[in-house]
Amino acid sequence: MLRTVAAMFLIAHGIVTGAIWIPPQRGKNLPGFGSQASWLFAKSRPTMVALGAVASAAFVAAGVGVLAHQDWWASFGALGAVVSLALIVATFTPWWILAVVINLAVLYAAWATISQGGDV
């Protein structure tokens, strides 16, 4: 049961991550939010979309790996968390605090899985 909840959470986090970073941003409605607010990627939307797609796919793959009882989920979870954190750093707003906490929790669980050589 807990494994299923964790897997669904990772998959949902991946879907939400993709929904935030991949569609076109509406800068007029949300100033200071999204790729247009990035100090690093404001002039390169394709980079933001590509990173968002990588993070999204990695989280979904990690969720599938958890469901399948595979230890490789940790590598995908760590990749998704690191890329997502990079996007957050590049566009930080206080609204991202929960996303930072979620990504750090995924990173910790992935690290624990890798360092223990098995399931968490």
Coordinates of N, CA, C and O in Angstrom, one line a residue:
M1 N 0.8 -1.2 0.0 CA 0.0 0.0 0.0 C 0.9 1.3 0.0 O 0.6 2.2 -0.8
L2 N 1.9 1.3 0.9 CA 2.7 2.5 1.0 C 3.5 2.6 -0.3 O 3.7 3.8 -0.8
R3 N 4.0 1.5 -0.9 CA 4.7 1.6 -2.1 C 3.9 2.2 -3.2 O 4.3 3.0 -4.0
T4 N 2.6 1.8 -3.3 CA 1.7 2.3 -4.3 C 1.5 3.8 -4.1 O 1.5 4.5 -5.1
V5 N 1.3 4.2 -2.9 CA 1.1 5.6 -2.6 C 2.3 6.4 -3.1 O 2.2 7.5 -3.7
A6 N 3.5 5.9 -2.7 CA 4.8 6.6 -3.1 C 4.9 6.7 -4.6 O 5.3 7.7 -5.1
A7 N 4.6 5.6 -5.3 CA 4.7 5.5 -6.7 C 3.7 6.5 -7.4 O 4.1 7.3 -8.3
M8 N 2.5 6.5 -6.9 CA 1.5 7.5 -7.4 C 1.9 8.9 -7.2 O 1.7 9.8 -8.0
F9 N 2.5 9.2 -6.0 CA 3.0 10.5 -5.7 C 4.1 10.9 -6.7 O 4.1 12.1 -7.2
L10 N 5.0 10.0 -6.9 CA 6.1 10.4 -7.9 C 5.5 10.6 -9.3 O 6.0 11.6 -10.0
I11 N 4.6 9.8 -9.7 CA 4.0 10.0 -11.0 C 3.2 11.3 -11.1 O 3.4 12.0 -12.0
A12 N 2.5 11.6 -10.1 CA 1.7 12.8 -10.0 C 2.7 14.0 -10.0 O 2.4 15.1 -10.7
H13 N 3.8 13.9 -9.2 CA 4.8 15.0 -9.2 C 5.4 15.2 -10.6 O 5.6 16.3 -11.0
G14 N 5.6 14.1 -11.3 CA 6.1 14.2 -12.7 C 5.1 14.9 -13.6 O 5.5 15.8 -14.4
I15 N 3.9 14.6 -13.5 CA 2.8 15.2 -14.3 C 2.7 16.7 -14.0 O 2.6 17.5 -14.9
V16 N 2.7 17.0 -12.7 CA 2.6 18.5 -12.3 C 3.8 19.2 -12.8 O 3.7 20.3 -13.3
T17 N 5.0 18.6 -12.6 CA 6.2 19.3 -13.1 C 6.2 19.6 -14.6 O 6.5 20.7 -15.0
G18 N 5.7 18.6 -15.4 CA 5.6 18.8 -16.8 C 4.5 19.9 -17.1 O 4.7 20.7 -18.0
A19 N 3.4 19.9 -16.3 CA 2.4 20.9 -16.6 C 2.8 22.3 -16.2 O 2.3 23.3 -16.8
I20 N 3.8 22.4 -15.3 CA 4.3 23.7 -15.0 C 5.3 24.2 -16.0 O 5.2 25.4 -16.4
W21 N 6.2 23.4 -16.5 CA 7.3 23.9 -17.3 C 7.2 23.7 -18.8 O 7.8 24.5 -19.5
I22 N 6.3 22.8 -19.2 CA 6.3 22.6 -20.7 C 5.3 23.5 -21.5 O 5.7 24.0 -22.5
P23 N 4.1 23.8 -21.0 CA 3.2 24.6 -21.8 C 3.7 26.1 -21.8 O 4.5 26.5 -21.0
P24 N 3.3 26.8 -22.8 CA 3.7 28.2 -22.9 C 3.2 29.0 -21.6 O 2.1 28.7 -21.1
Q25 N 4.1 29.9 -21.2 CA 3.8 30.7 -20.0 C 3.0 31.9 -20.4 O 3.2 32.5 -21.4
R26 N 2.1 32.3 -19.5 CA 1.3 33.5 -19.7 C 1.9 34.6 -18.8 O 1.4 34.8 -17.7
G27 N 2.9 35.3 -19.3 CA 3.7 36.2 -18.5 C 2.9 37.4 -17.9 O 3.1 37.9 -16.9
K28 N 1.8 37.8 -18.7 CA 1.0 38.9 -18.2 C 0.2 38.6 -17.0 O 0.0 39.4 -16.1
N29 N -0.2 37.4 -16.9 CA -1.0 37.0 -15.8 C -0.2 36.6 -14.5 O -0.7 36.6 -13.4
L30 N 1.0 36.1 -14.8 CA 1.8 35.6 -13.7 C 3.2 36.2 -13.7 O 4.2 35.5 -13.9
P31 N 3.4 37.5 -13.5 CA 4.7 38.1 -13.5 C 5.6 37.5 -12.4 O 5.1 37.3 -11.3
G32 N 6.8 37.3 -12.7 CA 7.7 36.8 -11.7 C 7.6 35.3 -11.6 O 8.1 34.7 -10.6
F33 N 6.9 34.6 -12.5 CA 6.7 33.2 -12.4 C 6.9 32.5 -13.7 O 6.5 33.0 -14.8
G34 N 7.6 31.4 -13.8 CA 7.9 30.7 -15.0 C 9.2 31.1 -15.6 O 10.0 31.8 -15.1
S35 N 9.4 30.6 -16.9 CA 10.6 30.8 -17.6 C 11.0 32.3 -17.8 O 12.2 32.6 -17.8
Q36 N 10.0 33.1 -18.0 CA 10.3 34.5 -18.2 C 10.9 35.2 -17.0 O 11.5 36.3 -17.1
A37 N 10.7 34.6 -15.8 CA 11.3 35.1 -14.6 C 12.7 34.6 -14.3 O 13.3 35.0 -13.3
S38 N 13.2 33.8 -15.1 CA 14.5 33.2 -14.8 C 15.6 34.1 -15.0 O 15.7 34.8 -16.1
W39 N 16.5 34.2 -14.1 CA 17.7 35.0 -14.2 C 18.7 34.3 -15.2 O 19.7 34.9 -15.7
L40 N 18.5 33.0 -15.4 CA 19.4 32.2 -16.2 C 18.9 31.8 -17.6 O 19.6 31.8 -18.6
F41 N 17.6 31.5 -17.6 CA 17.0 30.9 -18.8 C 15.9 31.8 -19.5 O 15.2 31.4 -20.4
A42 N 15.8 33.1 -19.1 CA 14.7 33.9 -19.6 C 14.8 34.1 -21.1 O 13.7 34.2 -21.7
K43 N 15.9 34.0 -21.7 CA 16.1 34.2 -23.1 C 16.1 32.8 -23.9 O 16.2 32.8 -25.1
S44 N 15.9 31.7 -23.1 CA 16.1 30.4 -23.7 C 14.9 29.5 -23.3 O 15.2 28.6 -22.5
R45 N 13.7 29.8 -23.7 CA 12.6 28.9 -23.4 C 12.8 27.5 -23.7 O 12.4 26.6 -23.0
P46 N 13.4 27.2 -24.9 CA 13.6 25.7 -25.2 C 14.4 25.0 -24.2 O 14.1 23.8 -23.9
T47 N 15.3 25.7 -23.6 CA 16.1 25.0 -22.5 C 15.2 24.7 -21.3 O 15.3 23.6 -20.7
M48 N 14.4 25.6 -20.9 CA 13.5 25.4 -19.8 C 12.5 24.3 -20.1 O 12.3 23.4 -19.2
V49 N 12.0 24.2 -21.3 CA 11.0 23.2 -21.7 C 11.8 21.8 -21.7 O 11.2 20.8 -21.2
A50 N 13.0 21.8 -22.2 CA 13.7 20.5 -22.2 C 14.0 20.0 -20.8 O 13.8 18.8 -20.5
L51 N 14.4 20.9 -20.0 CA 14.7 20.5 -18.6 C 13.4 20.1 -17.9 O 13.4 19.1 -17.1
G52 N 12.3 20.8 -18.1 CA 11.1 20.4 -17.5 C 10.6 19.0 -18.0 O 10.1 18.2 -17.2
A53 N 10.8 18.8 -19.3 CA 10.5 17.4 -19.8 C 11.3 16.3 -19.2 O 10.8 15.3 -18.9
V54 N 12.6 16.6 -19.0 CA 13.5 15.6 -18.4 C 13.1 15.4 -17.0 O 13.0 14.2 -16.6
A55 N 12.8 16.4 -16.2 CA 12.4 16.2 -14.8 C 11.1 15.5 -14.7 O 11.0 14.5 -13.9
S56 N 10.2 15.8 -15.6 CA 8.9 15.2 -15.6 C 9.0 13.7 -15.9 O 8.4 12.9 -15.2
A57 N 9.7 13.4 -17.0 CA 9.9 12.0 -17.4 C 10.6 11.2 -16.3 O 10.3 10.0 -16.1
A58 N 11.6 11.8 -15.7 CA 12.4 11.1 -14.7 C 11.5 10.8 -13.5 O 11.6 9.7 -12.9
F59 N 10.6 11.7 -13.1 CA 9.7 11.4 -11.9 C 8.7 10.3 -12.3 O 8.5 9.4 -11.5
V60 N 8.2 10.4 -13.5 CA 7.2 9.3 -13.9 C 7.9 8.0 -13.9 O 7.4 7.0 -13.5
A61 N 9.1 7.9 -14.5 CA 9.9 6.7 -14.6 C 10.2 6.2 -13.2 O 10.1 5.0 -12.9
A62 N 10.6 7.1 -12.3 CA 10.8 6.7 -10.9 C 9.6 6.0 -10.3 O 9.7 5.0 -9.6
G63 N 8.4 6.6 -10.5 CA 7.2 6.1 -10.0 C 6.9 4.7 -10.5 O 6.5 3.8 -9.8
V64 N 7.2 4.5 -11.8 CA 7.0 3.2 -12.4 C 8.0 2.2 -11.8 O 7.6 1.0 -11.5
G65 N 9.2 2.6 -11.6 CA 10.2 1.8 -11.0 C 9.8 1.4 -9.5 O 10.0 0.2 -9.1
V66 N 9.2 2.3 -8.8 CA 8.8 1.9 -7.4 C 7.7 0.9 -7.5 O 7.6 -0.1 -6.8
L67 N 6.7 1.1 -8.4 CA 5.6 0.1 -8.6 C 6.1 -1.2 -9.0 O 5.6 -2.3 -8.6
A68 N 7.2 -1.3 -9.8 CA 7.7 -2.5 -10.3 C 8.8 -3.1 -9.3 O 9.4 -4.1 -9.7
H69 N 9.0 -2.5 -8.2 CA 9.9 -3.0 -7.2 C 11.3 -3.0 -7.7 O 12.1 -4.0 -7.4
Q70 N 11.7 -2.0 -8.5 CA 13.0 -1.9 -9.1 C 13.9 -0.9 -8.3 O 13.4 0.2 -8.1
D71 N 15.1 -1.2 -8.1 CA 16.0 -0.3 -7.4 C 16.4 0.9 -8.3 O 16.8 1.9 -7.8
W72 N 16.3 0.7 -9.6 CA 16.7 1.8 -10.5 C 15.8 3.0 -10.4 O 16.2 4.1 -10.9
W73 N 14.7 2.9 -9.7 CA 13.8 4.1 -9.5 C 14.6 5.2 -8.9 O 14.4 6.4 -9.2
A74 N 15.6 4.9 -8.0 CA 16.3 5.9 -7.3 C 17.2 6.8 -8.2 O 17.3 8.0 -8.0
S75 N 17.7 6.2 -9.2 CA 18.5 7.0 -10.2 C 17.6 8.0 -10.9 O 18.0 9.2 -11.1
F76 N 16.5 7.5 -11.3 CA 15.5 8.4 -12.0 C 14.9 9.5 -11.0 O 14.8 10.6 -11.4
G77 N 14.6 9.0 -9.8 CA 14.1 10.0 -8.8 C 15.2 11.1 -8.5 O 14.8 12.3 -8.4
A78 N 16.4 10.7 -8.4 CA 17.5 11.7 -8.1 C 17.6 12.6 -9.3 O 17.8 13.8 -9.1
L79 N 17.6 12.1 -10.5 CA 17.7 12.9 -11.7 C 16.6 13.9 -11.8 O 16.8 15.1 -12.0
G80 N 15.4 13.5 -11.6 CA 14.2 14.4 -11.6 C 14.3 15.4 -10.5 O 14.1 16.6 -10.8
A81 N 14.7 15.1 -9.3 CA 14.8 16.0 -8.2 C 15.9 17.1 -8.5 O 15.7 18.3 -8.3
V82 N 17.1 16.6 -9.0 CA 18.1 17.6 -9.2 C 17.8 18.6 -10.4 O 18.0 19.8 -10.2
V83 N 17.2 18.0 -11.4 CA 16.8 18.9 -12.6 C 15.7 19.9 -12.1 O 15.7 21.1 -12.4
S84 N 14.7 19.4 -11.4 CA 13.6 20.2 -10.9 C 14.2 21.3 -9.9 O 13.8 22.4 -10.0
L85 N 15.1 20.9 -9.1 CA 15.7 21.9 -8.2 C 16.5 23.0 -9.0 O 16.5 24.2 -8.6
A86 N 17.1 22.6 -10.0 CA 17.8 23.5 -10.9 C 16.9 24.5 -11.5 O 17.1 25.7 -11.5
L87 N 15.7 24.0 -12.0 CA 14.7 24.9 -12.5 C 14.2 25.9 -11.5 O 13.9 27.0 -11.7
I88 N 14.0 25.3 -10.2 CA 13.5 26.2 -9.2 C 14.5 27.3 -8.8 O 14.1 28.4 -8.6
V89 N 15.8 26.9 -8.7 CA 16.8 27.9 -8.4 C 16.8 29.0 -9.5 O 17.0 30.2 -9.2
A90 N 16.6 28.6 -10.8 CA 16.7 29.5 -11.9 C 15.5 30.5 -11.9 O 15.5 31.5 -12.6
T91 N 14.4 30.1 -11.2 CA 13.2 30.9 -11.3 C 12.6 31.1 -9.9 O 11.3 31.2 -9.7
F92 N 13.4 31.2 -8.9 CA 12.9 31.1 -7.5 C 11.8 32.1 -7.2 O 12.0 33.3 -7.5
T93 N 10.8 31.7 -6.5 CA 9.8 32.5 -5.9 C 9.3 31.8 -4.6 O 9.5 30.5 -4.6
P94 N 8.8 32.5 -3.6 CA 8.4 31.8 -2.4 C 7.4 30.7 -2.7 O 7.2 29.8 -1.8
W95 N 6.7 30.7 -3.8 CA 5.7 29.7 -4.1 C 6.3 28.3 -4.3 O 5.7 27.3 -4.2
W96 N 7.6 28.3 -4.5 CA 8.4 27.1 -4.8 C 8.8 26.3 -3.5 O 9.4 25.3 -3.6
I97 N 8.5 26.9 -2.4 CA 9.0 26.2 -1.1 C 8.5 24.8 -1.0 O 9.3 23.9 -0.7
L98 N 7.3 24.5 -1.3 CA 6.8 23.2 -1.2 C 7.5 22.3 -2.2 O 7.8 21.1 -1.9
A99 N 7.7 22.8 -3.4 CA 8.4 22.0 -4.4 C 9.8 21.7 -4.0 O 10.3 20.6 -4.2
V100 N 10.5 22.6 -3.3 CA 11.8 22.3 -2.8 C 11.8 21.2 -1.8 O 12.6 20.3 -1.8
V101 N 10.8 21.3 -0.9 CA 10.7 20.2 0.1 C 10.4 18.9 -0.5 O 11.0 17.9 -0.1
I102 N 9.5 18.8 -1.5 CA 9.2 17.6 -2.1 C 10.4 17.0 -2.8 O 10.8 15.8 -2.7
N103 N 11.1 17.9 -3.6 CA 12.3 17.4 -4.3 C 13.4 16.9 -3.4 O 14.1 16.0 -3.6
L104 N 13.6 17.6 -2.2 CA 14.6 17.2 -1.3 C 14.2 15.9 -0.6 O 15.1 15.0 -0.4
A105 N 12.9 15.6 -0.4 CA 12.5 14.3 0.1 C 12.7 13.2 -0.9 O 13.2 12.1 -0.5
V106 N 12.4 13.5 -2.2 CA 12.7 12.5 -3.2 C 14.2 12.2 -3.3 O 14.6 11.0 -3.3
L107 N 15.0 13.2 -3.2 CA 16.4 13.1 -3.3 C 16.9 12.3 -2.1 O 17.8 11.4 -2.2
Y108 N 16.4 12.5 -0.9 CA 16.8 11.8 0.3 C 16.4 10.3 0.2 O 17.2 9.4 0.5
A109 N 15.2 10.0 -0.3 CA 14.8 8.6 -0.4 C 15.6 7.9 -1.5 O 16.0 6.8 -1.3
A110 N 16.0 8.6 -2.6 CA 16.8 8.0 -3.6 C 18.2 7.7 -3.0 O 18.7 6.7 -3.3
W111 N 18.8 8.7 -2.3 CA 20.1 8.5 -1.7 C 20.0 7.3 -0.7 O 21.0 6.5 -0.7
A112 N 19.0 7.2 0.1 CA 18.9 6.2 1.0 C 18.8 4.8 0.3 O 19.4 3.8 0.7
T113 N 18.1 4.7 -0.8 CA 18.0 3.5 -1.5 C 19.3 3.1 -2.1 O 19.7 2.0 -2.0
I114 N 20.0 4.1 -2.7 CA 21.3 3.8 -3.4 C 22.3 3.4 -2.3 O 23.0 2.4 -2.5
S115 N 22.4 4.1 -1.2 CA 23.4 3.9 -0.2 C 23.2 2.5 0.5 O 24.1 1.9 1.0
Q116 N 21.9 2.1 0.6 CA 21.6 0.8 1.3 C 21.6 -0.3 0.3 O 21.5 -1.5 0.7
G117 N 21.7 0.0 -1.0 CA 21.7 -1.1 -2.0 C 20.4 -1.8 -2.1 O 20.4 -3.0 -2.5
G118 N 19.3 -1.1 -1.8 CA 18.0 -1.8 -2.0 C 16.9 -0.9 -1.7 O 17.0 0.3 -1.7
D119 N 15.7 -1.5 -1.5 CA 14.5 -0.7 -1.3 C 14.5 0.1 0.0 O 15.1 -0.2 1.0
V120 N 13.8 1.2 -0.1 CA 13.5 2.1 1.1 C 12.1 1.8 1.6 O 11.2 1.6 0.8

